[in-house]
PDB file of C-alpha atoms in Angstrom:
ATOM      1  CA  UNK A   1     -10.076 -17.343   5.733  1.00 90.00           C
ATOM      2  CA  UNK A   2      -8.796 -13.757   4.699  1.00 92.00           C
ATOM      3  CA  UNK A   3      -5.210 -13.032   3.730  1.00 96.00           C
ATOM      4  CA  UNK A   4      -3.232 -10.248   2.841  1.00 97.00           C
ATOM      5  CA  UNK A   5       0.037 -10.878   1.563  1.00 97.00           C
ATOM      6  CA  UNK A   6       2.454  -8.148   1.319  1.00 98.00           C
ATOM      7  CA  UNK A   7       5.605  -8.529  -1.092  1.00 98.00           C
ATOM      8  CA  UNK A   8       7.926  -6.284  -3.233  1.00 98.00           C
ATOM      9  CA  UNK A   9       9.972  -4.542  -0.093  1.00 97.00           C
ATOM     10  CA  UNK A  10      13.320  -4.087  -0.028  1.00 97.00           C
ATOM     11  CA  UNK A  11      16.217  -1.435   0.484  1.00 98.00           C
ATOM     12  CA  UNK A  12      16.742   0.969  -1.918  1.00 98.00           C
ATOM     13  CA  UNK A  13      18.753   4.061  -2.315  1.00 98.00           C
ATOM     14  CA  UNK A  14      17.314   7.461  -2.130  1.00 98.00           C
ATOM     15  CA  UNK A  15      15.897   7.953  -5.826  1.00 98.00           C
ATOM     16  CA  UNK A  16      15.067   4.417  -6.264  1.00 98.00           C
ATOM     17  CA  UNK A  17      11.995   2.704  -7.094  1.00 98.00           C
ATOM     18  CA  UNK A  18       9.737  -0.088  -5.660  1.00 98.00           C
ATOM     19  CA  UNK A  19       7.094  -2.047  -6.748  1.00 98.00           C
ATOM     20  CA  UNK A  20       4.820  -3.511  -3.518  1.00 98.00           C
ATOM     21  CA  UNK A  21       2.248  -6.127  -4.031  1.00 98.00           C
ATOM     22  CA  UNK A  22      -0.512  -7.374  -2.191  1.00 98.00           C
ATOM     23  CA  UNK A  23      -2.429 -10.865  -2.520  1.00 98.00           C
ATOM     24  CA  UNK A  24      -5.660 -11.156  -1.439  1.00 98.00           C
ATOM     25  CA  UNK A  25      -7.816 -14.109  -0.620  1.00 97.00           C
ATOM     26  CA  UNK A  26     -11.107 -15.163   1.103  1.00 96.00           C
ATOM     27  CA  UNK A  27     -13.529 -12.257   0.706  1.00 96.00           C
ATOM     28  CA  UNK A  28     -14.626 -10.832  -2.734  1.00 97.00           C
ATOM     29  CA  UNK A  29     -11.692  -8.589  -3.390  1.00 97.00           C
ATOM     30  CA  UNK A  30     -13.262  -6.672  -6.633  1.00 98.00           C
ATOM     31  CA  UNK A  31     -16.104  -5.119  -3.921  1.00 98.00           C
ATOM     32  CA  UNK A  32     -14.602  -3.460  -1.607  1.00 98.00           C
ATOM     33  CA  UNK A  33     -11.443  -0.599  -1.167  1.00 98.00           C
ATOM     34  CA  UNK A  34      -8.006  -1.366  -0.612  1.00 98.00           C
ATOM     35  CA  UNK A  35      -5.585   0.848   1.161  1.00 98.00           C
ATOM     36  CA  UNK A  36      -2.043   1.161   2.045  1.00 98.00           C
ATOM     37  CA  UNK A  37      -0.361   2.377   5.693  1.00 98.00           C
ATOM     38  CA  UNK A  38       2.885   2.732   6.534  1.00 98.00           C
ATOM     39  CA  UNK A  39       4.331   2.544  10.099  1.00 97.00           C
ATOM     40  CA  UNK A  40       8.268   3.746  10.589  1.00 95.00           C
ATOM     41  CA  UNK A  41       9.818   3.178  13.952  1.00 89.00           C
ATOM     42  CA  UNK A  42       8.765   4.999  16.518  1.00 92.00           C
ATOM     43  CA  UNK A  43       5.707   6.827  14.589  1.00 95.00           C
ATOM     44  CA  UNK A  44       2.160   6.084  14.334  1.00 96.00           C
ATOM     45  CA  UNK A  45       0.656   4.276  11.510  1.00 97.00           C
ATOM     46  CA  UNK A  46       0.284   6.818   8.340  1.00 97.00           C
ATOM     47  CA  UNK A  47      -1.929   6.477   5.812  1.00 98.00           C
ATOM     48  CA  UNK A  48       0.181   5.917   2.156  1.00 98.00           C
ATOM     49  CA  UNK A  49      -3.068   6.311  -0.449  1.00 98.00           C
ATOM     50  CA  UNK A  50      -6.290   3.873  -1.212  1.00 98.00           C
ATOM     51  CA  UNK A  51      -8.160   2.939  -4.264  1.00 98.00           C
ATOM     52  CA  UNK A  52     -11.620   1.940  -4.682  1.00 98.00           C
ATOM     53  CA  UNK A  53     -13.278  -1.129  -6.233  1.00 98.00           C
ATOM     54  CA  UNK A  54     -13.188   0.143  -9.537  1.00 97.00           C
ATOM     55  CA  UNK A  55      -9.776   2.428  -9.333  1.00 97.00           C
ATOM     56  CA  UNK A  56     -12.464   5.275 -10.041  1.00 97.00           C
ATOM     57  CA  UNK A  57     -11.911   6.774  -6.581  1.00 98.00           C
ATOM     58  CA  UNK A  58      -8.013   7.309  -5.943  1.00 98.00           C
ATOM     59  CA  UNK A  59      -6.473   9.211  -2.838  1.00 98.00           C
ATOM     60  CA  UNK A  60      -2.984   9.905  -1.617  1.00 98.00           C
ATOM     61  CA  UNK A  61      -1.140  11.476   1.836  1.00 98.00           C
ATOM     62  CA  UNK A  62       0.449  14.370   0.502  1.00 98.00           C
ATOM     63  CA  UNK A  63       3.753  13.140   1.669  1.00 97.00           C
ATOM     64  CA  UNK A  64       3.459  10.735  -1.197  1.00 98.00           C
ATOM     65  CA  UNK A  65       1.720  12.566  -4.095  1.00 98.00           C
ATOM     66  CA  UNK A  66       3.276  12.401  -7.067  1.00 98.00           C
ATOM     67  CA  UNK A  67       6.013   9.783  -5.981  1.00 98.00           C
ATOM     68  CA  UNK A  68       3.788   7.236  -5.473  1.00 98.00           C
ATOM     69  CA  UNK A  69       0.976   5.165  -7.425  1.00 98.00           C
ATOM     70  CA  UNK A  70      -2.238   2.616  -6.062  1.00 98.00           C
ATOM     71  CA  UNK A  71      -3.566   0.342  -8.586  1.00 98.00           C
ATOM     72  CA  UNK A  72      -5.499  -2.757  -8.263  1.00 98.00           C
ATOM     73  CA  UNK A  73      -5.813  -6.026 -10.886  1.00 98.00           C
ATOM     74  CA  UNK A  74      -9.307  -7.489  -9.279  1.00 98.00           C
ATOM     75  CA  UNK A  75      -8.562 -10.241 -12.212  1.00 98.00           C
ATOM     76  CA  UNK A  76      -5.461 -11.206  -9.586  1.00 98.00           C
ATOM     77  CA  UNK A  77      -6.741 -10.353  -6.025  1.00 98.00           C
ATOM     78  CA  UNK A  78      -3.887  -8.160  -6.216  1.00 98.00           C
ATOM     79  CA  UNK A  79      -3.462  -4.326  -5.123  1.00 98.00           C
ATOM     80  CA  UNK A  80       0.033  -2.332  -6.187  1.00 98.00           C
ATOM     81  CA  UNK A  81       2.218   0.311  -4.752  1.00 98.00           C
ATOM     82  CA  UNK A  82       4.720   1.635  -7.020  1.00 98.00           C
ATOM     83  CA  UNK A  83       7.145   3.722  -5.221  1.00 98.00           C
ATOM     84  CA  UNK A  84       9.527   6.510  -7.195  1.00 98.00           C
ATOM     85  CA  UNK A  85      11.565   8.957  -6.112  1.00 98.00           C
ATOM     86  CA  UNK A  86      12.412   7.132  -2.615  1.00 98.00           C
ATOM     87  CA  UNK A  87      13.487   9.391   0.413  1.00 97.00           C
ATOM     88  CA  UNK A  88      14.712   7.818   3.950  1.00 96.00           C
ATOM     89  CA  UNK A  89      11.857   9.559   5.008  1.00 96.00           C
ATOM     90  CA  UNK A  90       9.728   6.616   3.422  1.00 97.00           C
ATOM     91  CA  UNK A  91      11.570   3.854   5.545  1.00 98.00           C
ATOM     92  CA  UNK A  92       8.956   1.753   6.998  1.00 98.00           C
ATOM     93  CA  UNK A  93       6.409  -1.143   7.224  1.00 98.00           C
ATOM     94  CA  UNK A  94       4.025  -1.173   4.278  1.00 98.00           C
ATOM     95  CA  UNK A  95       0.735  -2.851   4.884  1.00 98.00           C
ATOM     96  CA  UNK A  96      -2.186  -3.327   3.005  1.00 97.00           C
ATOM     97  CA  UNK A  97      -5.678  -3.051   4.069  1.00 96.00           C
ATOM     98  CA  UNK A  98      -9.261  -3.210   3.962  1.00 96.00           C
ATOM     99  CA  UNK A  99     -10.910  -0.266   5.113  1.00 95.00           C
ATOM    100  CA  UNK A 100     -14.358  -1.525   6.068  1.00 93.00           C
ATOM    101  CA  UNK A 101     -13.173  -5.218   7.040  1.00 92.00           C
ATOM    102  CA  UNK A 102     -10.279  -4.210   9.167  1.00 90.00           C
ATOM    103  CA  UNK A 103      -8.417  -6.453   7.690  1.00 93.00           C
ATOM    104  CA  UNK A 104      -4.398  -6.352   7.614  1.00 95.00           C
ATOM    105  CA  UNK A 105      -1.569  -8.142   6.094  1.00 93.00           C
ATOM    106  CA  UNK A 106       1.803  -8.818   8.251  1.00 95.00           C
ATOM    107  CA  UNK A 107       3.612  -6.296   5.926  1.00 97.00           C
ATOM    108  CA  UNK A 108       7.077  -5.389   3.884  1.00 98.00           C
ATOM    109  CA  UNK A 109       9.729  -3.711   5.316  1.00 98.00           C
ATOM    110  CA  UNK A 110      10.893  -1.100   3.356  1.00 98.00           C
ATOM    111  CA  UNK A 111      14.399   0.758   3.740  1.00 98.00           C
ATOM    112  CA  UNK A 112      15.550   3.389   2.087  1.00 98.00           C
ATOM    113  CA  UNK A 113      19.282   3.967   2.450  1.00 97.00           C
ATOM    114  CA  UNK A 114      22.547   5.098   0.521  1.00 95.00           C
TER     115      UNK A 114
END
């Protein structure tokens, strides 16, 4: 059975930093690319920036370039985002993904507020 499990969210004040995780399970993680969207109220689902099997291959929205990084431990199923530089503009659900699975995790709510 796959899983996806989305941790690390939070609120935050604008400037502040967050560290997402995401736990995978029941497919062979170290194959395939992981991703992370975001979706804030009322908006479409945006793509946040994906990584492939190897971290060789690394790609970012430009809303988030330079603020945020992807990285992946295949030793621990696990794929990061580490968030800097926080705006409100980055309130939202973050959820991991696997592109060519379609596979999602529930997500993290993220806030970003003074």
């Amino acid at each position: 059975q796959v899983q996806l499990v989305e941790s690390g969210g939070g609120l935050v004040q604008p400037g502040g930093s967050l560290r997402l995780s995401c736990a995978a399970s029941g497919f062979t993680f170290s194959a395939f690319y992981m991703a992370w969207f975001r979706q804030a109220p009322g908006k479409e689902r945006e793509f946040v920036a994906r990584i492939s099997p190897t971290s060789y291959d690394i790609r970012y929205a430009d809303s988030v370039k330079g603020r945020f990084t992807i990285s992946r431990d295949n030793a621990k199923n696990t794929v990061y985002l580490q968030m800097n530089s926080l705006n409100p503009e980055d309130t939202a659900v973050y959820k991991c993904n696997v592109p060519s699975l379609g596979y999602w995790g529930q997500g993290t709510q993220v806030t970003v507020s003074s």
